[in-house]
Amino acid sequence: TMEVVLDSPTGRMMNNSLKLLRKVLGELSTLRLPCLEKIRMGDFLRLVLGEMDGERVPESFRRGAVEMVGWLELVEEDAPAVAVASFHEGAVPKSVTADEFLPGHLREVLGCNDNTKRLARDAYALAVVRGTRAEGRGIVGLVVPAFNPSGDPVKPSRLLLCGLQGEELAARVVALTERKDPLEKRNEGKAGPGFGALAAGKETIEKISVTAFRDYLMSPRYFYFRHVLKLREVEDEPGDLTPGGFGSLIHQVVGGFGRDLAIRESTKEEEIRDFLRAELAQISKATFGARPRAAVAWQIEQAELRLDALARIQAKERMAGWKIVLAEEERRTGAGGRAVFDLKDPQGRILRVEGRPDRIERNEKTGFWRIVDLKTKSTPEGVDRAHQKADGTWKDLQMPLYRELAPILLEGQMDERTPHPCELVYLQLPKDTEKAGISEPMSESIVQDAMVEAGRVAGLILDANWEEIGELDPETTGATFLALCGQAGIPREEEEEDGDS
């Protein structure tokens, strides 16, 4: 037996699914199929699942959520504001260019649905969607992507050109195909272009987190939606932990270890391991209950294996003299224990940057300092390569910015006269626990170059420069953000992430 709370998202989903299952079973029982009593259980289950394949379980209402429906279902949607994603050729209108059984000409002769009828159908749907929201009754947004997730260009939908002639047609074609020169210099101090939610000149931001620089370097447009407009994706409750959720779970456990002033001084691997396991069990029970789903239970076991590797590393590093001075979420300096410093751009303007590293440590034997960031990615990556590609392209600026925050967080404990600069390292807990350990420190030359890059990026942010789409990663960027940024398709296969915020 399993206890289900009907007021929870999981309970409502379970309840609706069982109602749907009962409906399908009822319909099958009335068919009086021959030899139904003799059919094998596996075949019967496949029959039931086949009947349920096209059914949908409606999600309960959530304030602020955006409902996603199909293109043809949008005709019957009464929401005043709608956004149509992936409005490009091949999607709207949908086209079938080759069919070995029913080619286009044969479909036309037989009166089947062909490309001409699909074009008429989609033109009618667009007219209904726009017409029902005309004259101030609503808003219709058409998102026209320039590329698909593979990086191949896609054509705008021909429906965007219907009914236009002469100069209007030419202006629309130019608007849909023109691409600005990425090297074109922008006027200093000019307000951003605005994307509708905020008026041009009002879309400014004065303070960002350390980790937000990574989003801007990947895609200024994505940064705008996520950090300026503060949009968030609302997803169905997953059957297992998301990659970010898995990383966050380990971060919570390691944070609890770092905040315990007694256990963090231990040099005994077994003692540290027992504490980490107990902390994991406590957090998991509070989050997922005493009997989590099988997929979640398996992920908790995987987290335990990585934490066992952490116990081995921690005992070794403490014996080598490394002492935790400040741990994750240990309350100091500002709201939530986060520090803020002023980052100047090349013009001397200030962008406030806030953050907090996972750990700051000092070696009692040498007096050296280091900032430690926990990483749970499946495959370990060096600090240098995680921040800058081989061709010099920047991917992240996190660790050098943490070094600027460290003296503020430590409130004078870090002696600037230390003859060795504060090291920046990763504590890596990958899937292969044999490869777990402390990474090589970040190269000092890259640290200095990163701070120059941080100033340049700060200037772009202060100028409200959000227009460039950049290079979104479809493996880690949500499908909704991909569509908003002008890329079609749904990304997939994910791997563990670090849960940074």
Short mmCIF file of C-alpha atoms in Angstrom, two decimals:
data_model
loop_
_atom_site.label_atom_id
_atom_site.label_comp_id
_atom_site.label_asym_id
_atom_site.label_seq_id
_atom_site.Cartn_x
_atom_site.Cartn_y
_atom_site.Cartn_z
CA THR A 1 0.00 0.00 0.00
CA MET A 2 1.06 3.59 -0.58
CA GLU A 3 -0.28 6.65 1.20
CA VAL A 4 -1.18 9.50 -1.16
CA VAL A 5 -1.91 13.08 -0.09
CA LEU A 6 -4.48 14.36 -2.58
CA ASP A 7 -3.62 18.01 -1.89
CA SER A 8 -0.03 17.51 -3.07
CA PRO A 9 1.02 17.68 -6.76
CA THR A 10 2.02 14.00 -6.64
CA GLY A 11 -1.30 13.00 -5.06
CA ARG A 12 -3.37 14.90 -7.61
CA MET A 13 -1.38 13.39 -10.47
CA MET A 14 -1.79 9.90 -9.02
CA ASN A 15 -5.53 10.39 -8.48
CA ASN A 16 -6.14 11.69 -12.02
CA SER A 17 -4.01 8.93 -13.53
CA LEU A 18 -5.99 6.23 -11.70
CA LYS A 19 -9.27 7.78 -12.88
CA LEU A 20 -7.97 7.70 -16.44
CA LEU A 21 -6.84 4.09 -16.03
CA ARG A 22 -10.28 3.11 -14.71
CA LYS A 23 -11.90 4.81 -17.73
CA VAL A 24 -9.70 2.91 -20.21
CA LEU A 25 -10.25 -0.43 -18.43
CA GLY A 26 -13.99 0.21 -18.45
CA GLU A 27 -13.97 0.86 -22.19
CA LEU A 28 -11.96 -2.30 -22.88
CA SER A 29 -14.30 -4.42 -20.79
CA THR A 30 -17.29 -3.36 -22.94
CA LEU A 31 -15.65 -4.37 -26.20
CA ARG A 32 -16.18 -8.10 -25.57
CA LEU A 33 -12.90 -8.98 -27.29
CA PRO A 34 -12.63 -12.67 -28.22
CA CYS A 35 -10.45 -14.72 -25.88
CA LEU A 36 -9.86 -11.69 -23.66
CA GLU A 37 -9.73 -14.04 -20.69
CA LYS A 38 -6.88 -16.00 -22.27
CA ILE A 39 -4.67 -13.04 -23.18
CA ARG A 40 -1.33 -12.91 -21.38
CA MET A 41 -0.91 -10.27 -18.69
CA GLY A 42 2.02 -8.62 -20.51
CA ASP A 43 0.02 -8.32 -23.73
CA PHE A 44 -2.98 -6.97 -21.85
CA LEU A 45 -0.84 -4.30 -20.16
CA ARG A 46 0.60 -3.29 -23.53
CA LEU A 47 -2.95 -2.99 -24.85
CA VAL A 48 -3.95 -0.78 -21.92
CA LEU A 49 -0.85 1.41 -22.27
CA GLY A 50 -1.50 1.71 -26.01
CA GLU A 51 -5.00 2.99 -25.32
CA MET A 52 -3.69 5.47 -22.73
CA ASP A 53 -0.88 6.73 -24.96
CA GLY A 54 -2.90 9.57 -26.46
CA GLU A 55 -4.57 10.59 -23.20
CA ARG A 56 -3.45 13.57 -21.11
CA VAL A 57 -3.69 14.16 -17.38
CA PRO A 58 -4.44 17.85 -16.77
CA GLU A 59 -2.13 19.61 -14.35
CA SER A 60 -3.65 21.49 -11.42
CA PHE A 61 -3.76 25.27 -11.56
CA ARG A 62 -0.68 27.12 -10.30
CA ARG A 63 -0.59 30.89 -9.99
CA GLY A 64 1.91 32.47 -12.37
CA ALA A 65 2.30 29.32 -14.49
CA VAL A 66 1.99 29.43 -18.29
CA GLU A 67 -0.10 26.69 -19.88
CA MET A 68 1.45 25.00 -22.90
CA VAL A 69 -0.90 23.67 -25.60
CA GLY A 70 -0.50 22.48 -29.18
CA TRP A 71 -0.75 24.82 -32.16
CA LEU A 72 -4.15 23.55 -33.27
CA GLU A 73 -5.51 23.52 -29.68
CA LEU A 74 -4.57 27.20 -29.43
CA VAL A 75 -7.59 28.09 -31.60
CA GLU A 76 -9.87 27.12 -28.72
CA GLU A 77 -7.73 28.78 -26.04
CA ASP A 78 -9.35 31.83 -24.43
CA ALA A 79 -6.27 33.26 -22.69
CA PRO A 80 -5.86 36.98 -23.56
CA ALA A 81 -2.10 36.68 -24.06
CA VAL A 82 -0.46 33.88 -26.04
CA ALA A 83 3.04 33.23 -27.36
CA VAL A 84 3.57 30.86 -30.29
CA ALA A 85 7.02 29.25 -30.15
CA SER A 86 8.89 27.78 -33.15
CA PHE A 87 6.92 29.76 -35.75
CA HIS A 88 9.02 28.63 -38.70
CA GLU A 89 8.69 26.64 -41.92
CA GLY A 90 8.21 22.96 -41.28
CA ALA A 91 6.45 23.60 -37.99
CA VAL A 92 3.82 26.20 -39.00
CA PRO A 93 2.70 25.36 -41.60
CA LYS A 94 3.66 21.73 -41.12
CA SER A 95 4.94 20.18 -44.34
CA VAL A 96 5.50 16.60 -45.43
CA THR A 97 8.08 16.65 -48.25
CA ALA A 98 8.34 12.92 -48.88
CA ASP A 99 6.21 9.87 -48.14
CA GLU A 100 6.98 6.58 -49.88
CA PHE A 101 3.41 5.28 -49.45
CA LEU A 102 1.35 8.45 -49.98
CA PRO A 103 3.32 11.11 -51.91
CA GLY A 104 1.86 14.60 -52.27
CA HIS A 105 0.23 14.09 -55.68
CA LEU A 106 -1.49 10.86 -54.60
CA ARG A 107 -2.74 12.55 -51.42
CA GLU A 108 -4.28 15.28 -53.56
CA VAL A 109 -6.02 12.77 -55.87
CA LEU A 110 -7.39 10.78 -52.94
CA GLY A 111 -8.52 13.87 -51.11
CA CYS A 112 -6.22 13.18 -48.14
CA ASN A 113 -4.61 15.85 -46.03
CA ASP A 114 -1.78 17.37 -48.07
CA ASN A 115 0.54 20.37 -47.77
CA THR A 116 -1.95 22.72 -49.43
CA LYS A 117 -4.68 21.79 -46.97
CA ARG A 118 -2.25 22.06 -44.07
CA LEU A 119 -1.31 25.56 -45.23
CA ALA A 120 -4.98 26.57 -45.35
CA ARG A 121 -5.63 25.00 -41.97
CA ASP A 122 -2.72 26.81 -40.30
CA ALA A 123 -3.57 30.11 -42.02
CA TYR A 124 -7.10 29.82 -40.62
CA ALA A 125 -5.75 28.99 -37.15
CA LEU A 126 -3.46 32.04 -37.21
CA ALA A 127 -6.35 34.28 -38.33
CA VAL A 128 -8.52 33.00 -35.45
CA VAL A 129 -5.77 33.41 -32.84
CA ARG A 130 -5.03 36.97 -33.98
CA GLY A 131 -8.64 37.98 -34.66
CA THR A 132 -9.92 36.95 -31.23
CA ARG A 133 -7.31 39.16 -29.60
CA ALA A 134 -7.48 42.15 -31.97
CA GLU A 135 -8.58 45.68 -31.03
CA GLY A 136 -7.10 45.57 -27.56
CA ARG A 137 -8.65 42.26 -26.50
CA GLY A 138 -5.28 40.57 -26.03
CA ILE A 139 -1.69 40.06 -27.21
CA VAL A 140 -0.24 37.54 -29.67
CA GLY A 141 3.51 36.94 -29.75
CA LEU A 142 5.14 34.92 -32.53
CA VAL A 143 8.62 33.60 -31.68
CA VAL A 144 10.56 33.14 -34.92
CA PRO A 145 13.78 31.15 -34.29
CA ALA A 146 16.85 31.68 -36.40
CA PHE A 147 18.41 28.28 -35.73
CA ASN A 148 17.42 24.83 -34.54
CA PRO A 149 19.29 23.09 -31.66
CA SER A 150 21.78 21.63 -34.16
CA GLY A 151 22.77 25.14 -35.22
CA ASP A 152 21.19 24.86 -38.67
CA PRO A 153 19.29 27.95 -39.89
CA VAL A 154 15.51 27.72 -40.26
CA LYS A 155 13.20 29.81 -42.45
CA PRO A 156 10.47 32.04 -40.99
CA SER A 157 6.94 30.79 -41.62
CA ARG A 158 5.49 31.87 -44.97
CA LEU A 159 2.31 32.80 -43.06
CA LEU A 160 4.17 35.90 -41.86
CA LEU A 161 4.19 37.16 -45.47
CA CYS A 162 0.56 36.46 -46.36
CA GLY A 163 -1.44 39.45 -47.59
CA LEU A 164 1.57 41.76 -47.93
CA GLN A 165 2.63 43.48 -51.14
CA GLY A 166 5.16 46.01 -52.34
CA GLU A 167 7.04 47.95 -49.67
CA GLU A 168 5.22 46.19 -46.82
CA LEU A 169 6.32 42.81 -48.12
CA ALA A 170 9.91 43.99 -48.60
CA ALA A 171 10.03 45.51 -45.11
CA ARG A 172 8.72 42.29 -43.54
CA VAL A 173 11.27 40.14 -45.41
CA VAL A 174 14.12 42.42 -44.30
CA ALA A 175 12.87 42.41 -40.71
CA LEU A 176 12.76 38.60 -40.65
CA THR A 177 16.12 37.97 -42.30
CA GLU A 178 18.32 40.89 -41.30
CA ARG A 179 21.10 40.10 -38.85
CA LYS A 180 23.05 42.90 -37.24
CA ASP A 181 26.82 42.88 -37.39
CA PRO A 182 27.98 41.44 -34.02
CA LEU A 183 31.07 43.67 -34.22
CA GLU A 184 29.00 46.83 -34.58
CA LYS A 185 29.79 49.20 -31.74
CA ARG A 186 26.93 50.39 -29.64
CA ASN A 187 26.47 53.96 -28.49
CA GLU A 188 27.75 54.36 -24.95
CA GLY A 189 24.99 54.69 -22.41
CA LYS A 190 22.28 53.81 -24.92
CA ALA A 191 19.33 51.94 -23.44
CA GLY A 192 18.70 48.36 -24.44
CA PRO A 193 16.21 47.47 -27.18
CA GLY A 194 13.49 46.25 -24.83
CA PHE A 195 11.58 43.04 -25.45
CA GLY A 196 8.08 44.11 -24.43
CA ALA A 197 7.96 43.27 -20.73
CA LEU A 198 9.92 46.36 -19.75
CA ALA A 199 10.17 49.66 -21.59
CA ALA A 200 13.52 50.57 -23.14
CA GLY A 201 15.64 52.33 -20.53
CA LYS A 202 13.86 50.60 -17.62
CA GLU A 203 15.43 47.18 -18.14
CA THR A 204 18.54 47.94 -16.08
CA ILE A 205 20.12 45.87 -13.36
CA GLU A 206 22.51 47.16 -10.70
CA LYS A 207 23.42 43.99 -8.77
CA ILE A 208 23.98 40.40 -9.93
CA SER A 209 25.31 37.18 -8.45
CA VAL A 210 28.74 35.78 -9.17
CA THR A 211 27.24 32.82 -11.04
CA ALA A 212 25.09 35.07 -13.26
CA PHE A 213 28.19 36.03 -15.28
CA ARG A 214 28.20 32.47 -16.66
CA ASP A 215 24.69 32.98 -18.05
CA TYR A 216 25.62 36.29 -19.70
CA LEU A 217 28.73 34.82 -21.32
CA MET A 218 26.60 31.99 -22.73
CA SER A 219 23.75 34.20 -23.93
CA PRO A 220 22.95 37.87 -23.15
CA ARG A 221 19.36 37.23 -24.26
CA TYR A 222 19.04 34.30 -21.83
CA PHE A 223 20.55 36.48 -19.08
CA TYR A 224 17.89 39.12 -19.77
CA PHE A 225 14.99 36.70 -19.43
CA ARG A 226 16.39 34.98 -16.36
CA HIS A 227 18.03 37.77 -14.36
CA VAL A 228 16.39 41.00 -15.52
CA LEU A 229 12.82 39.77 -16.01
CA LYS A 230 13.46 37.00 -13.42
CA LEU A 231 11.54 34.37 -15.40
CA ARG A 232 11.52 30.80 -14.12
CA GLU A 233 10.44 27.57 -15.77
CA VAL A 234 7.66 25.63 -14.06
CA GLU A 235 8.04 21.94 -14.82
CA ASP A 236 5.97 18.89 -13.99
CA GLU A 237 7.05 17.17 -10.81
CA PRO A 238 9.80 14.75 -11.94
CA GLY A 239 9.92 11.08 -11.06
CA ASP A 240 13.51 11.53 -9.94
CA LEU A 241 15.92 14.28 -8.93
CA THR A 242 16.85 16.75 -11.65
CA PRO A 243 20.58 17.25 -12.27
CA GLY A 244 20.46 20.53 -10.35
CA GLY A 245 18.48 18.88 -7.55
CA PHE A 246 21.05 16.10 -7.21
CA GLY A 247 23.86 18.63 -6.92
CA SER A 248 21.87 20.71 -4.43
CA LEU A 249 21.27 17.65 -2.24
CA ILE A 250 25.00 17.00 -1.96
CA HIS A 251 25.62 20.72 -1.36
CA GLN A 252 23.17 20.67 1.56
CA VAL A 253 24.92 17.72 3.16
CA VAL A 254 28.41 19.19 2.69
CA GLY A 255 27.14 22.55 3.98
CA GLY A 256 25.86 20.86 7.14
CA PHE A 257 29.25 19.23 7.63
CA GLY A 258 31.06 22.55 7.23
CA ARG A 259 28.83 24.33 9.74
CA ASP A 260 29.45 21.72 12.47
CA LEU A 261 32.51 23.18 14.19
CA ALA A 262 33.39 19.88 15.88
CA ILE A 263 33.14 17.35 13.06
CA ARG A 264 34.88 19.59 10.51
CA GLU A 265 38.06 19.35 12.64
CA SER A 266 38.10 15.55 12.47
CA THR A 267 40.90 13.66 10.74
CA LYS A 268 39.13 10.28 10.97
CA GLU A 269 37.60 9.11 7.70
CA GLU A 270 35.10 6.76 9.36
CA GLU A 271 33.84 9.47 11.73
CA ILE A 272 33.37 11.94 8.87
CA ARG A 273 31.66 9.30 6.72
CA ASP A 274 29.17 8.44 9.48
CA PHE A 275 28.29 12.12 9.92
CA LEU A 276 27.79 12.66 6.18
CA ARG A 277 25.61 9.57 5.85
CA ALA A 278 23.47 10.61 8.82
CA GLU A 279 23.12 14.14 7.42
CA LEU A 280 22.13 12.73 4.00
CA ALA A 281 19.54 10.43 5.59
CA GLN A 282 18.04 13.27 7.61
CA ILE A 283 17.79 15.68 4.67
CA SER A 284 16.47 12.96 2.34
CA LYS A 285 13.75 11.92 4.79
CA ALA A 286 12.67 15.53 5.34
CA THR A 287 12.56 16.16 1.60
CA PHE A 288 11.30 12.88 0.09
CA GLY A 289 9.70 11.09 3.03
CA ALA A 290 10.54 7.77 4.66
CA ARG A 291 9.75 5.81 1.47
CA PRO A 292 10.99 7.80 -1.55
CA ARG A 293 10.35 6.67 -5.10
CA ALA A 294 12.64 3.98 -6.43
CA ALA A 295 14.43 6.38 -8.80
CA VAL A 296 15.04 8.89 -6.00
CA ALA A 297 16.19 6.13 -3.61
CA TRP A 298 18.75 5.04 -6.20
CA GLN A 299 20.01 8.61 -6.58
CA ILE A 300 20.34 8.92 -2.81
CA GLU A 301 22.52 5.79 -2.86
CA GLN A 302 24.67 7.39 -5.57
CA ALA A 303 24.97 10.55 -3.47
CA GLU A 304 26.10 8.40 -0.52
CA LEU A 305 28.91 6.89 -2.61
CA ARG A 306 30.16 10.35 -3.54
CA LEU A 307 29.97 11.51 0.07
CA ASP A 308 32.02 8.47 1.12
CA ALA A 309 34.69 9.71 -1.29
CA LEU A 310 34.40 13.16 0.29
CA ALA A 311 35.06 11.64 3.74
CA ARG A 312 38.30 10.15 2.45
CA ILE A 313 39.38 13.46 0.88
CA GLN A 314 38.39 15.57 3.89
CA ALA A 315 40.34 13.43 6.36
CA LYS A 316 43.43 13.59 4.15
CA GLU A 317 43.21 17.35 3.60
CA ARG A 318 42.68 18.09 7.32
CA MET A 319 45.75 16.03 8.19
CA ALA A 320 47.66 18.10 5.62
CA GLY A 321 46.77 21.22 7.62
CA TRP A 322 43.78 22.59 5.70
CA LYS A 323 41.26 24.02 8.16
CA ILE A 324 37.75 25.21 7.21
CA VAL A 325 37.45 28.87 8.20
CA LEU A 326 34.12 29.63 6.52
CA ALA A 327 31.59 27.11 5.21
CA GLU A 328 28.57 27.27 2.92
CA GLU A 329 25.57 29.08 4.45
CA GLU A 330 27.50 29.88 7.66
CA ARG A 331 25.89 33.21 8.58
CA ARG A 332 28.21 36.18 8.15
CA THR A 333 28.03 39.49 6.31
CA GLY A 334 24.71 40.54 4.81
CA ALA A 335 21.47 38.77 4.11
CA GLY A 336 21.93 35.03 3.96
CA GLY A 337 25.65 35.39 4.63
CA ARG A 338 26.39 36.74 1.13
CA ALA A 339 28.96 39.45 0.56
CA VAL A 340 28.84 42.30 -2.00
CA PHE A 341 31.64 44.19 -3.71
CA ASP A 342 31.77 46.94 -6.35
CA LEU A 343 33.05 45.86 -9.76
CA LYS A 344 34.13 48.72 -12.04
CA ASP A 345 33.76 48.63 -15.80
CA PRO A 346 36.28 50.30 -18.17
CA GLN A 347 34.37 53.62 -17.82
CA GLY A 348 34.53 53.55 -14.04
CA ARG A 349 30.86 52.71 -13.56
CA ILE A 350 29.96 50.28 -10.77
CA LEU A 351 28.08 46.98 -10.95
CA ARG A 352 27.49 45.41 -7.55
CA VAL A 353 28.40 41.71 -7.39
CA GLU A 354 27.22 39.37 -4.64
CA GLY A 355 28.01 35.79 -3.77
CA ARG A 356 29.50 33.29 -1.38
CA PRO A 357 31.88 30.41 -2.07
CA ASP A 358 31.20 26.92 -0.78
CA ARG A 359 34.25 27.03 1.45
CA ILE A 360 37.24 29.14 2.47
CA GLU A 361 40.16 27.29 4.05
CA ARG A 362 43.52 28.17 5.58
CA ASN A 363 46.50 25.86 5.93
CA GLU A 364 47.73 25.89 9.54
CA LYS A 365 51.19 24.69 8.48
CA THR A 366 51.92 27.14 5.65
CA GLY A 367 49.51 30.01 6.33
CA PHE A 368 48.20 29.84 2.74
CA TRP A 369 44.53 30.43 1.89
CA ARG A 370 42.30 28.77 -0.68
CA ILE A 371 38.71 29.03 -1.89
CA VAL A 372 37.03 25.67 -2.53
CA ASP A 373 34.02 25.18 -4.81
CA LEU A 374 32.17 21.86 -4.75
CA LYS A 375 31.53 20.25 -8.16
CA THR A 376 29.34 17.17 -8.75
CA LYS A 377 29.46 16.94 -12.54
CA SER A 378 29.72 13.39 -13.89
CA THR A 379 33.11 14.11 -15.46
CA PRO A 380 35.64 16.27 -13.58
CA GLU A 381 36.88 19.44 -15.29
CA GLY A 382 39.89 21.58 -14.36
CA VAL A 383 39.34 25.08 -13.01
CA ASP A 384 41.13 26.76 -15.92
CA ARG A 385 39.17 24.92 -18.63
CA ALA A 386 35.86 25.41 -16.78
CA HIS A 387 36.38 29.17 -17.07
CA GLN A 388 38.10 29.57 -20.44
CA LYS A 389 38.16 27.47 -23.60
CA ALA A 390 41.39 26.64 -25.43
CA ASP A 391 40.64 29.36 -28.00
CA GLY A 392 40.40 32.01 -25.26
CA THR A 393 36.58 32.19 -25.16
CA TRP A 394 35.34 32.83 -21.64
CA LYS A 395 32.70 30.48 -20.17
CA ASP A 396 32.67 31.54 -16.51
CA LEU A 397 34.21 34.08 -14.11
CA GLN A 398 33.02 32.56 -10.85
CA MET A 399 36.22 31.69 -8.98
CA PRO A 400 38.17 34.93 -9.60
CA LEU A 401 35.12 36.91 -8.44
CA TYR A 402 34.93 34.76 -5.31
CA ARG A 403 38.47 35.85 -4.48
CA GLU A 404 37.31 39.47 -4.48
CA LEU A 405 34.54 38.55 -2.02
CA ALA A 406 36.72 36.49 0.35
CA PRO A 407 38.27 39.37 2.39
CA ILE A 408 34.79 40.85 2.92
CA LEU A 409 33.37 37.53 4.10
CA LEU A 410 36.31 36.88 6.43
CA GLU A 411 36.03 40.36 7.96
CA GLY A 412 39.74 41.00 8.24
CA GLN A 413 40.97 37.47 8.96
CA MET A 414 42.76 37.15 5.62
CA ASP A 415 46.14 38.88 5.95
CA GLU A 416 46.96 40.70 2.70
CA ARG A 417 50.67 40.30 3.51
CA THR A 418 50.49 36.55 2.87
CA PRO A 419 53.31 35.86 0.37
CA HIS A 420 51.12 33.48 -1.63
CA PRO A 421 47.88 34.50 -3.39
CA CYS A 422 44.66 32.81 -2.35
CA GLU A 423 44.33 29.59 -4.37
CA LEU A 424 41.14 28.77 -6.28
CA VAL A 425 40.36 25.04 -6.46
CA TYR A 426 37.50 22.61 -7.06
CA LEU A 427 36.47 19.85 -4.70
CA GLN A 428 35.37 17.35 -7.33
CA LEU A 429 32.91 14.52 -6.62
CA PRO A 430 32.31 12.91 -10.05
CA LYS A 431 30.43 9.71 -10.87
CA ASP A 432 33.70 7.76 -10.85
CA THR A 433 34.62 8.29 -7.19
CA GLU A 434 38.19 7.12 -7.83
CA LYS A 435 38.68 10.46 -9.61
CA ALA A 436 37.35 12.51 -6.68
CA GLY A 437 39.72 15.00 -5.11
CA ILE A 438 41.03 18.57 -4.99
CA SER A 439 41.84 20.00 -8.41
CA GLU A 440 44.96 21.87 -9.42
CA PRO A 441 44.64 25.57 -8.49
CA MET A 442 43.59 28.08 -11.11
CA SER A 443 46.44 29.69 -13.03
CA GLU A 444 47.23 33.16 -11.73
CA SER A 445 47.44 34.56 -15.27
CA ILE A 446 43.90 33.38 -15.99
CA VAL A 447 42.70 34.93 -12.72
CA GLN A 448 44.04 38.33 -13.75
CA ASP A 449 42.63 38.06 -17.28
CA ALA A 450 39.28 36.96 -15.86
CA MET A 451 38.98 40.14 -13.80
CA VAL A 452 39.61 42.26 -16.92
CA GLU A 453 36.88 40.27 -18.69
CA ALA A 454 34.56 40.73 -15.69
CA GLY A 455 34.93 44.51 -16.01
CA ARG A 456 34.13 44.35 -19.72
CA VAL A 457 31.02 42.23 -19.13
CA ALA A 458 29.94 44.56 -16.32
CA GLY A 459 29.95 47.41 -18.84
CA LEU A 460 27.76 45.47 -21.25
CA ILE A 461 25.29 44.69 -18.47
CA LEU A 462 25.18 48.32 -17.34
CA ASP A 463 24.51 49.30 -20.96
CA ALA A 464 21.54 46.90 -20.97
CA ASN A 465 23.07 44.94 -23.85
CA TRP A 466 20.75 41.93 -24.13
CA GLU A 467 20.30 41.57 -27.87
CA GLU A 468 22.78 38.83 -28.80
CA ILE A 469 21.48 35.27 -28.49
CA GLY A 470 24.94 33.78 -28.00
CA GLU A 471 25.45 30.02 -27.98
CA LEU A 472 22.81 28.36 -25.84
CA ASP A 473 23.51 24.83 -24.70
CA PRO A 474 20.39 22.77 -25.56
CA GLU A 475 21.54 20.05 -23.15
CA THR A 476 21.21 22.30 -20.10
CA THR A 477 18.91 25.14 -21.18
CA GLY A 478 15.19 24.62 -20.63
CA ALA A 479 12.97 24.24 -23.69
CA THR A 480 10.98 27.37 -22.79
CA PHE A 481 14.11 29.54 -22.61
CA LEU A 482 15.35 28.05 -25.88
CA ALA A 483 12.11 29.12 -27.57
CA LEU A 484 12.21 32.60 -26.00
CA CYS A 485 15.77 33.05 -27.24
CA GLY A 486 14.81 32.05 -30.78
CA GLN A 487 15.90 28.45 -30.95
CA ALA A 488 13.48 25.70 -31.90
CA GLY A 489 13.28 22.20 -30.51
CA ILE A 490 13.42 20.43 -27.19
CA PRO A 491 16.80 19.69 -25.60
CA ARG A 492 17.69 16.50 -23.91
CA GLU A 493 19.99 14.31 -22.18
CA GLU A 494 21.19 15.91 -18.99
CA GLU A 495 23.93 15.07 -16.56
CA GLU A 496 24.58 16.07 -12.99
CA GLU A 497 25.11 19.76 -12.40
CA ASP A 498 26.43 21.61 -9.40
CA GLY A 499 23.29 23.29 -8.13
CA ASP A 500 24.96 26.71 -8.05
CA SER A 501 22.65 29.73 -7.76
#
